[in-house]
Every structure is written in C-alpha cells, then in structure tokens.
C-alpha cells in the first residue's frame, strides 16, 4: 500500500515537473512569438511609413514641377501682357508725338490709334468685364485714306467711358463702335454709369468742352454730337460728315 502511494506520488511529481517544463517552454515560445510579432509589426509599420514617404515624395516630385510650370506660365502670361501693353502704348505715343502734329489724319490712322488706346485701358479691367468693340469701316471708300479727320478726336469719348463706367456690377459694360460709310465717320460709345459719386476735380469736364470747341472750329455744320444720360446708361454719338467737310474746304 505504501509502495503504491509512493509510486502515485512519484508519478504525480513527474507529471507536475513535465507540466511545469511544458509550461515554461510554452511561455518561452509565446514570448518569442510575441517578440517576433512585434518585430514584424514594427517592420511592417516602417515599410508602410517608407511607402507613404515614397508615395508622398513621388507626389511632390510630380507636383513641384507642375507648380513650377504653372508659375512659369503665369509669369509668361504677365510678361506677354506687359509686352503687349507696352507695344500698344508705344503706338499711342508715336501717334501723339508725330501724327497729331498734323492738322488732319486719315480715318484708318485715327481708328488704329483709338483701338490701341482701348487696349491700354483694358489693363485695368477684369477679363470677365463686358467690353464690346465694333469696327465697321468701308475701306474702299475714296475718303478712307484721305487726311480729313482731326487727330485725337476720339480720345475724350473713349476715355470718359473708361473713367465713368461701373466696373463692379455683374451687368456692367462698355460698348464702342466705329463706323465709316459714304464719307461719314461715326463713333458710338455706351457704358453703364457707376453708382459712385465722381470726385470733384479742378479740370473736370475740360476734355468734353475742348472736344466741342474743336468740333465747332473744324467741322461746324458738318457734325452732330449727341449725349444721352439715362438712369443707368450713358450714350454718346458722334457723326462727322467728312464728305461735306471736304466740299467746304474745296470751296474756300
């Protein structure tokens, strides 16, 4: 009986030792697996982070040249606009310095000057602003190239449109139309009136008065100048009958 108890006790001790050893082995293996899992997770995170950095660097590599190209395009656009504006300004200055010294110029020369003047004024406008310019010139008219039109006669009407137009409303506009047929030169200008009160200037209105005096002195009886100011729109129409003016000049 005692021998049996000793055997049972010995077996129990052996089983306990085996269980303890197995538990220790399992614990060691678990810790090794956990350490391996952590290392793998850390490695994967590092790979993900590197992949993210690589992807970001790839995006930046594509973005930076694209941004640089956009900047270059913008600079090129402004440079072209500056060059274009300076070219128009040079044409205007040439006309003022040289052609305006003559008592008369041709319709073609005056209209070309006026179009350059409009292009210069466009610099201060939004690209979305409604500016309409119409040119209807009968260049086969015998008087088209003859020096019968007073130089700078179009300046005041065009400048006033850009000076007093409403540039902020969605329905703002400036319309300028040039016409020449049957020996009659026509300039029509319309603009939406600005709601802002114009600033008082000591020489305000001098250009309009000077224009009317010039017209009376040069084309008396051969022109019509009509100004119409509505609640929102200002219209002005100038007609100069160059055929009648030429006839008067030949009569003297």
PDB file of N, CA, C and O in Angstrom, residues 135-195:
ATOM      1  N   UNK A 135     -16.093  97.421 -85.213  1.00  0.00           N
ATOM      2  CA  UNK A 135     -15.452  98.229 -86.249  1.00  0.00           C
ATOM      3  C   UNK A 135     -16.102  97.898 -87.585  1.00  0.00           C
ATOM      4  O   UNK A 135     -16.044  96.758 -88.042  1.00  0.00           O
ATOM      5  N   UNK A 136     -16.727  98.900 -88.185  1.00  0.00           N
ATOM      6  CA  UNK A 136     -17.393  98.713 -89.478  1.00  0.00           C
ATOM      7  C   UNK A 136     -16.936  99.850 -90.397  1.00  0.00           C
ATOM      8  O   UNK A 136     -17.565 100.911 -90.455  1.00  0.00           O
ATOM      9  N   UNK A 137     -15.838  99.615 -91.087  1.00  0.00           N
ATOM     10  CA  UNK A 137     -15.228 100.658 -91.907  1.00  0.00           C
ATOM     11  C   UNK A 137     -15.244 100.237 -93.378  1.00  0.00           C
ATOM     12  O   UNK A 137     -14.785  99.146 -93.719  1.00  0.00           O
ATOM     13  N   UNK A 138     -15.764 101.098 -94.203  1.00  0.00           N
ATOM     14  CA  UNK A 138     -15.729 100.855 -95.644  1.00  0.00           C
ATOM     15  C   UNK A 138     -14.377 101.331 -96.163  1.00  0.00           C
ATOM     16  O   UNK A 138     -14.214 102.496 -96.548  1.00  0.00           O
ATOM     17  N   UNK A 139     -13.394 100.417 -96.143  1.00  0.00           N
ATOM     18  CA  UNK A 139     -12.047 100.834 -96.524  1.00  0.00           C
ATOM     19  C   UNK A 139     -11.894 101.074 -98.020  1.00  0.00           C
ATOM     20  O   UNK A 139     -10.854 101.540 -98.479  1.00  0.00           O
ATOM     21  N   UNK A 140     -12.951 100.758 -98.775  1.00  0.00           N
ATOM     22  CA  UNK A 140     -12.911 101.052-100.210  1.00  0.00           C
ATOM     23  C   UNK A 140     -13.484 102.429-100.522  1.00  0.00           C
ATOM     24  O   UNK A 140     -13.512 102.852-101.680  1.00  0.00           O
ATOM     25  N   UNK A 141     -13.930 103.139 -99.470  1.00  0.00           N
ATOM     26  CA  UNK A 141     -14.435 104.494 -99.671  1.00  0.00           C
ATOM     27  C   UNK A 141     -13.274 105.400-100.072  1.00  0.00           C
ATOM     28  O   UNK A 141     -12.197 105.357 -99.460  1.00  0.00           O
ATOM     29  N   UNK A 142     -13.439 106.233-101.088  1.00  0.00           N
ATOM     30  CA  UNK A 142     -12.350 107.109-101.543  1.00  0.00           C
ATOM     31  C   UNK A 142     -11.799 108.024-100.451  1.00  0.00           C
ATOM     32  O   UNK A 142     -10.630 108.431-100.503  1.00  0.00           O
ATOM     33  N   UNK A 143     -12.623 108.345 -99.442  1.00  0.00           N
ATOM     34  CA  UNK A 143     -12.188 109.255 -98.382  1.00  0.00           C
ATOM     35  C   UNK A 143     -11.523 108.538 -97.206  1.00  0.00           C
ATOM     36  O   UNK A 143     -11.038 109.200 -96.291  1.00  0.00           O
ATOM     37  N   UNK A 144     -11.492 107.207 -97.242  1.00  0.00           N
ATOM     38  CA  UNK A 144     -10.997 106.441 -96.093  1.00  0.00           C
ATOM     39  C   UNK A 144      -9.528 106.758 -95.793  1.00  0.00           C
ATOM     40  O   UNK A 144      -9.132 106.847 -94.625  1.00  0.00           O
ATOM     41  N   UNK A 145      -8.726 106.929 -96.818  1.00  0.00           N
ATOM     42  CA  UNK A 145      -7.296 107.166 -96.637  1.00  0.00           C
ATOM     43  C   UNK A 145      -6.907 108.635 -96.777  1.00  0.00           C
ATOM     44  O   UNK A 145      -5.718 108.965 -96.670  1.00  0.00           O
ATOM     45  N   UNK A 146      -7.878 109.479 -96.981  1.00  0.00           N
ATOM     46  CA  UNK A 146      -7.568 110.903 -97.125  1.00  0.00           C
ATOM     47  C   UNK A 146      -7.506 111.568 -95.745  1.00  0.00           C
ATOM     48  O   UNK A 146      -8.243 111.214 -94.831  1.00  0.00           O
ATOM     49  N   UNK A 147      -6.636 112.556 -95.623  1.00  0.00           N
ATOM     50  CA  UNK A 147      -6.450 113.246 -94.341  1.00  0.00           C
ATOM     51  C   UNK A 147      -7.545 114.300 -94.146  1.00  0.00           C
ATOM     52  O   UNK A 147      -7.395 115.464 -94.490  1.00  0.00           O
ATOM     53  N   UNK A 148      -8.645 113.819 -93.537  1.00  0.00           N
ATOM     54  CA  UNK A 148      -9.803 114.690 -93.322  1.00  0.00           C
ATOM     55  C   UNK A 148     -10.283 114.687 -91.866  1.00  0.00           C
ATOM     56  O   UNK A 148     -11.131 115.508 -91.499  1.00  0.00           O
ATOM     57  N   UNK A 149      -9.744 113.787 -91.057  1.00  0.00           N
ATOM     58  CA  UNK A 149     -10.216 113.648 -89.675  1.00  0.00           C
ATOM     59  C   UNK A 149      -9.210 114.290 -88.720  1.00  0.00           C
ATOM     60  O   UNK A 149      -8.006 114.039 -88.811  1.00  0.00           O
ATOM     61  N   UNK A 150      -9.706 115.121 -87.827  1.00  0.00           N
ATOM     62  CA  UNK A 150      -8.824 115.777 -86.848  1.00  0.00           C
ATOM     63  C   UNK A 150      -8.222 114.731 -85.919  1.00  0.00           C
ATOM     64  O   UNK A 150      -8.943 113.875 -85.389  1.00  0.00           O
ATOM     65  N   UNK A 151      -6.916 114.745 -85.705  1.00  0.00           N
ATOM     66  CA  UNK A 151      -6.286 113.737 -84.840  1.00  0.00           C
ATOM     67  C   UNK A 151      -6.756 113.857 -83.387  1.00  0.00           C
ATOM     68  O   UNK A 151      -7.063 114.955 -82.913  1.00  0.00           O
ATOM     69  N   UNK A 152      -6.840 112.725 -82.719  1.00  0.00           N
ATOM     70  CA  UNK A 152      -7.235 112.629 -81.309  1.00  0.00           C
ATOM     71  C   UNK A 152      -8.690 113.028 -81.086  1.00  0.00           C
ATOM     72  O   UNK A 152      -9.090 113.309 -79.956  1.00  0.00           O
ATOM     73  N   UNK A 153      -9.490 113.040 -82.132  1.00  0.00           N
ATOM     74  CA  UNK A 153     -10.891 113.452 -81.995  1.00  0.00           C
ATOM     75  C   UNK A 153     -11.705 112.400 -81.240  1.00  0.00           C
ATOM     76  O   UNK A 153     -12.790 112.684 -80.735  1.00  0.00           O
ATOM     77  N   UNK A 154     -11.172 111.186 -81.149  1.00  0.00           N
ATOM     78  CA  UNK A 154     -11.897 110.100 -80.476  1.00  0.00           C
ATOM     79  C   UNK A 154     -11.528 109.939 -79.001  1.00  0.00           C
ATOM     80  O   UNK A 154     -12.178 109.193 -78.277  1.00  0.00           O
ATOM     81  N   UNK A 155     -10.486 110.633 -78.562  1.00  0.00           N
ATOM     82  CA  UNK A 155      -9.938 110.387 -77.218  1.00  0.00           C
ATOM     83  C   UNK A 155     -10.943 110.638 -76.114  1.00  0.00           C
ATOM     84  O   UNK A 155     -11.157 109.790 -75.237  1.00  0.00           O
ATOM     85  N   UNK A 156     -11.564 111.793 -76.113  1.00  0.00           N
ATOM     86  CA  UNK A 156     -12.410 112.191 -74.987  1.00  0.00           C
ATOM     87  C   UNK A 156     -13.572 111.222 -74.772  1.00  0.00           C
ATOM     88  O   UNK A 156     -13.844 110.831 -73.626  1.00  0.00           O
ATOM     89  N   UNK A 157     -14.230 110.822 -75.828  1.00  0.00           N
ATOM     90  CA  UNK A 157     -15.396 109.951 -75.686  1.00  0.00           C
ATOM     91  C   UNK A 157     -14.998 108.570 -75.176  1.00  0.00           C
ATOM     92  O   UNK A 157     -15.708 107.975 -74.364  1.00  0.00           O
ATOM     93  N   UNK A 158     -13.873 108.059 -75.638  1.00  0.00           N
ATOM     94  CA  UNK A 158     -13.415 106.742 -75.187  1.00  0.00           C
ATOM     95  C   UNK A 158     -12.930 106.806 -73.744  1.00  0.00           C
ATOM     96  O   UNK A 158     -13.278 105.955 -72.913  1.00  0.00           O
ATOM     97  N   UNK A 159     -12.129 107.817 -73.429  1.00  0.00           N
ATOM     98  CA  UNK A 159     -11.599 107.943 -72.069  1.00  0.00           C
ATOM     99  C   UNK A 159     -12.714 108.139 -71.048  1.00  0.00           C
ATOM    100  O   UNK A 159     -12.648 107.605 -69.943  1.00  0.00           O
ATOM    101  N   UNK A 160     -13.741 108.890 -71.396  1.00  0.00           N
ATOM    102  CA  UNK A 160     -14.847 109.105 -70.463  1.00  0.00           C
ATOM    103  C   UNK A 160     -15.574 107.808 -70.143  1.00  0.00           C
ATOM    104  O   UNK A 160     -16.042 107.605 -69.013  1.00  0.00           O
ATOM    105  N   UNK A 161     -15.685 106.920 -71.138  1.00  0.00           N
ATOM    106  CA  UNK A 161     -16.357 105.644 -70.898  1.00  0.00           C
ATOM    107  C   UNK A 161     -15.608 104.830 -69.855  1.00  0.00           C
ATOM    108  O   UNK A 161     -16.202 104.254 -68.933  1.00  0.00           O
ATOM    109  N   UNK A 162     -14.287 104.775 -69.973  1.00  0.00           N
ATOM    110  CA  UNK A 162     -13.492 104.021 -69.007  1.00  0.00           C
ATOM    111  C   UNK A 162     -13.396 104.741 -67.661  1.00  0.00           C
ATOM    112  O   UNK A 162     -13.198 104.119 -66.624  1.00  0.00           O
ATOM    113  N   UNK A 163     -13.547 106.054 -67.674  1.00  0.00           N
ATOM    114  CA  UNK A 163     -13.429 106.833 -66.438  1.00  0.00           C
ATOM    115  C   UNK A 163     -14.691 106.735 -65.588  1.00  0.00           C
ATOM    116  O   UNK A 163     -14.629 106.676 -64.356  1.00  0.00           O
ATOM    117  N   UNK A 164     -15.846 106.709 -66.244  1.00  0.00           N
ATOM    118  CA  UNK A 164     -17.113 106.792 -65.503  1.00  0.00           C
ATOM    119  C   UNK A 164     -17.924 105.509 -65.530  1.00  0.00           C
ATOM    120  O   UNK A 164     -19.037 105.477 -64.990  1.00  0.00           O
ATOM    121  N   UNK A 165     -17.405 104.452 -66.139  1.00  0.00           N
ATOM    122  CA  UNK A 165     -18.170 103.202 -66.206  1.00  0.00           C
ATOM    123  C   UNK A 165     -18.214 102.515 -64.848  1.00  0.00           C
ATOM    124  O   UNK A 165     -17.350 102.721 -63.990  1.00  0.00           O
ATOM    125  N   UNK A 166     -19.249 101.704 -64.668  1.00  0.00           N
ATOM    126  CA  UNK A 166     -19.389 100.889 -63.462  1.00  0.00           C
ATOM    127  C   UNK A 166     -18.658  99.571 -63.711  1.00  0.00           C
ATOM    128  O   UNK A 166     -19.056  98.782 -64.551  1.00  0.00           O
ATOM    129  N   UNK A 167     -17.583  99.327 -62.982  1.00  0.00           N
ATOM    130  CA  UNK A 167     -16.779  98.119 -63.196  1.00  0.00           C
ATOM    131  C   UNK A 167     -17.125  96.992 -62.223  1.00  0.00           C
ATOM    132  O   UNK A 167     -16.512  95.925 -62.284  1.00  0.00           O
ATOM    133  N   UNK A 168     -18.078  97.198 -61.325  1.00  0.00           N
ATOM    134  CA  UNK A 168     -18.310  96.238 -60.253  1.00  0.00           C
ATOM    135  C   UNK A 168     -19.614  95.458 -60.398  1.00  0.00           C
ATOM    136  O   UNK A 168     -19.718  94.356 -59.877  1.00  0.00           O
ATOM    137  N   UNK A 169     -20.595  95.998 -61.060  1.00  0.00           N
ATOM    138  CA  UNK A 169     -21.857  95.283 -61.216  1.00  0.00           C
ATOM    139  C   UNK A 169     -21.712  94.152 -62.224  1.00  0.00           C
ATOM    140  O   UNK A 169     -20.901  94.221 -63.149  1.00  0.00           O
ATOM    141  N   UNK A 170     -22.520  93.109 -62.029  1.00  0.00           N
ATOM    142  CA  UNK A 170     -22.447  91.946 -62.917  1.00  0.00           C
ATOM    143  C   UNK A 170     -22.865  92.301 -64.335  1.00  0.00           C
ATOM    144  O   UNK A 170     -22.412  91.681 -65.301  1.00  0.00           O
ATOM    145  N   UNK A 171     -23.743  93.294 -64.483  1.00  0.00           N
ATOM    146  CA  UNK A 171     -24.225  93.662 -65.814  1.00  0.00           C
ATOM    147  C   UNK A 171     -23.524  94.907 -66.367  1.00  0.00           C
ATOM    148  O   UNK A 171     -24.030  95.575 -67.268  1.00  0.00           O
ATOM    149  N   UNK A 172     -22.364  95.228 -65.820  1.00  0.00           N
ATOM    150  CA  UNK A 172     -21.610  96.384 -66.314  1.00  0.00           C
ATOM    151  C   UNK A 172     -21.120  96.135 -67.733  1.00  0.00           C
ATOM    152  O   UNK A 172     -20.881  94.991 -68.138  1.00  0.00           O
ATOM    153  N   UNK A 173     -20.933  97.198 -68.477  1.00  0.00           N
ATOM    154  CA  UNK A 173     -20.468  97.051 -69.846  1.00  0.00           C
ATOM    155  C   UNK A 173     -19.936  98.370 -70.384  1.00  0.00           C
ATOM    156  O   UNK A 173     -20.244  99.454 -69.876  1.00  0.00           O
ATOM    157  N   UNK A 174     -19.134  98.264 -71.429  1.00  0.00           N
ATOM    158  CA  UNK A 174     -18.728  99.398 -72.260  1.00  0.00           C
ATOM    159  C   UNK A 174     -18.833  98.922 -73.707  1.00  0.00           C
ATOM    160  O   UNK A 174     -18.318  97.858 -74.050  1.00  0.00           O
ATOM    161  N   UNK A 175     -19.496  99.699 -74.510  1.00  0.00           N
ATOM    162  CA  UNK A 175     -19.623  99.371 -75.929  1.00  0.00           C
ATOM    163  C   UNK A 175     -19.083 100.535 -76.748  1.00  0.00           C
ATOM    164  O   UNK A 175     -19.484 101.683 -76.544  1.00  0.00           O
ATOM    165  N   UNK A 176     -18.170 100.231 -77.668  1.00  0.00           N
ATOM    166  CA  UNK A 176     -17.569 101.250 -78.523  1.00  0.00           C
ATOM    167  C   UNK A 176     -17.684 100.785 -79.966  1.00  0.00           C
ATOM    168  O   UNK A 176     -17.274  99.671 -80.302  1.00  0.00           O
ATOM    169  N   UNK A 177     -18.259 101.632 -80.790  1.00  0.00           N
ATOM    170  CA  UNK A 177     -18.436 101.268 -82.189  1.00  0.00           C
ATOM    171  C   UNK A 177     -17.885 102.335 -83.127  1.00  0.00           C
ATOM    172  O   UNK A 177     -18.157 103.528 -82.954  1.00  0.00           O
ATOM    173  N   UNK A 178     -17.086 101.890 -84.089  1.00  0.00           N
ATOM    174  CA  UNK A 178     -16.544 102.783 -85.111  1.00  0.00           C
ATOM    175  C   UNK A 178     -17.211 102.452 -86.448  1.00  0.00           C
ATOM    176  O   UNK A 178     -17.356 101.274 -86.799  1.00  0.00           O
ATOM    177  N   UNK A 179     -17.569 103.481 -87.160  1.00  0.00           N
ATOM    178  CA  UNK A 179     -18.174 103.261 -88.468  1.00  0.00           C
ATOM    179  C   UNK A 179     -17.720 104.316 -89.464  1.00  0.00           C
ATOM    180  O   UNK A 179     -17.444 105.465 -89.098  1.00  0.00           O
ATOM    181  N   UNK A 180     -17.634 103.915 -90.717  1.00  0.00           N
ATOM    182  CA  UNK A 180     -17.311 104.873 -91.777  1.00  0.00           C
ATOM    183  C   UNK A 180     -17.890 104.364 -93.089  1.00  0.00           C
ATOM    184  O   UNK A 180     -17.443 103.345 -93.630  1.00  0.00           O
ATOM    185  N   UNK A 181     -18.898 105.065 -93.579  1.00  0.00           N
ATOM    186  CA  UNK A 181     -19.526 104.713 -94.842  1.00  0.00           C
ATOM    187  C   UNK A 181     -20.049 105.984 -95.504  1.00  0.00           C
ATOM    188  O   UNK A 181     -20.498 106.904 -94.825  1.00  0.00           O
ATOM    189  N   UNK A 182     -19.966 105.981 -96.819  1.00  0.00           N
ATOM    190  CA  UNK A 182     -20.458 107.110 -97.617  1.00  0.00           C
ATOM    191  C   UNK A 182     -19.877 108.438 -97.145  1.00  0.00           C
ATOM    192  O   UNK A 182     -20.562 109.468 -97.124  1.00  0.00           O
ATOM    193  N   UNK A 183     -18.613 108.407 -96.719  1.00  0.00           N
ATOM    194  CA  UNK A 183     -17.952 109.640 -96.327  1.00  0.00           C
ATOM    195  C   UNK A 183     -18.315 110.154 -94.955  1.00  0.00           C
ATOM    196  O   UNK A 183     -17.964 111.286 -94.607  1.00  0.00           O
ATOM    197  N   UNK A 184     -19.013 109.347 -94.133  1.00  0.00           N
ATOM    198  CA  UNK A 184     -19.444 109.783 -92.802  1.00  0.00           C
ATOM    199  C   UNK A 184     -18.755 108.913 -91.743  1.00  0.00           C
ATOM    200  O   UNK A 184     -18.878 107.681 -91.756  1.00  0.00           O
ATOM    201  N   UNK A 185     -18.035 109.585 -90.839  1.00  0.00           N
ATOM    202  CA  UNK A 185     -17.381 108.886 -89.734  1.00  0.00           C
ATOM    203  C   UNK A 185     -18.297 108.893 -88.521  1.00  0.00           C
ATOM    204  O   UNK A 185     -18.869 109.925 -88.155  1.00  0.00           O
ATOM    205  N   UNK A 186     -18.444 107.727 -87.881  1.00  0.00           N
ATOM    206  CA  UNK A 186     -19.353 107.588 -86.737  1.00  0.00           C
ATOM    207  C   UNK A 186     -18.606 106.925 -85.577  1.00  0.00           C
ATOM    208  O   UNK A 186     -17.886 105.934 -85.765  1.00  0.00           O
ATOM    209  N   UNK A 187     -18.778 107.492 -84.391  1.00  0.00           N
ATOM    210  CA  UNK A 187     -18.263 106.882 -83.166  1.00  0.00           C
ATOM    211  C   UNK A 187     -19.384 106.853 -82.140  1.00  0.00           C
ATOM    212  O   UNK A 187     -19.915 107.901 -81.752  1.00  0.00           O
ATOM    213  N   UNK A 188     -19.785 105.645 -81.722  1.00  0.00           N
ATOM    214  CA  UNK A 188     -20.818 105.464 -80.706  1.00  0.00           C
ATOM    215  C   UNK A 188     -20.197 104.822 -79.468  1.00  0.00           C
ATOM    216  O   UNK A 188     -19.501 103.800 -79.581  1.00  0.00           O
ATOM    217  N   UNK A 189     -20.445 105.411 -78.314  1.00  0.00           N
ATOM    218  CA  UNK A 189     -19.910 104.890 -77.060  1.00  0.00           C
ATOM    219  C   UNK A 189     -21.028 104.818 -76.030  1.00  0.00           C
ATOM    220  O   UNK A 189     -21.767 105.790 -75.848  1.00  0.00           O
ATOM    221  N   UNK A 190     -21.137 103.647 -75.365  1.00  0.00           N
ATOM    222  CA  UNK A 190     -22.135 103.467 -74.305  1.00  0.00           C
ATOM    223  C   UNK A 190     -21.473 102.790 -73.117  1.00  0.00           C
ATOM    224  O   UNK A 190     -20.565 101.970 -73.289  1.00  0.00           O
ATOM    225  N   UNK A 191     -21.921 103.127 -71.932  1.00  0.00           N
ATOM    226  CA  UNK A 191     -21.414 102.459 -70.736  1.00  0.00           C
ATOM    227  C   UNK A 191     -22.432 102.547 -69.613  1.00  0.00           C
ATOM    228  O   UNK A 191     -23.251 103.467 -69.567  1.00  0.00           O
ATOM    229  N   UNK A 192     -22.387 101.556 -68.740  1.00  0.00           N
ATOM    230  CA  UNK A 192     -23.218 101.616 -67.543  1.00  0.00           C
ATOM    231  C   UNK A 192     -22.569 102.577 -66.566  1.00  0.00           C
ATOM    232  O   UNK A 192     -21.369 102.504 -66.301  1.00  0.00           O
ATOM    233  N   UNK A 193     -23.375 103.476 -66.031  1.00  0.00           N
ATOM    234  CA  UNK A 193     -22.856 104.534 -65.167  1.00  0.00           C
ATOM    235  C   UNK A 193     -22.537 103.987 -63.785  1.00  0.00           C
ATOM    236  O   UNK A 193     -23.305 103.210 -63.213  1.00  0.00           O
ATOM    237  N   UNK A 194     -21.404 104.384 -63.253  1.00  0.00           N
ATOM    238  CA  UNK A 194     -21.029 103.973 -61.907  1.00  0.00           C
ATOM    239  C   UNK A 194     -21.918 104.656 -60.879  1.00  0.00           C
ATOM    240  O   UNK A 194     -22.272 105.832 -61.018  1.00  0.00           O
ATOM    241  N   UNK A 195     -22.268 103.901 -59.842  1.00  0.00           N
ATOM    242  CA  UNK A 195     -23.098 104.471 -58.786  1.00  0.00           C
ATOM    243  C   UNK A 195     -22.310 105.346 -57.832  1.00  0.00           C
ATOM    244  O   UNK A 195     -22.890 106.081 -57.032  1.00  0.00           O
TER     245      UNK A 195
END
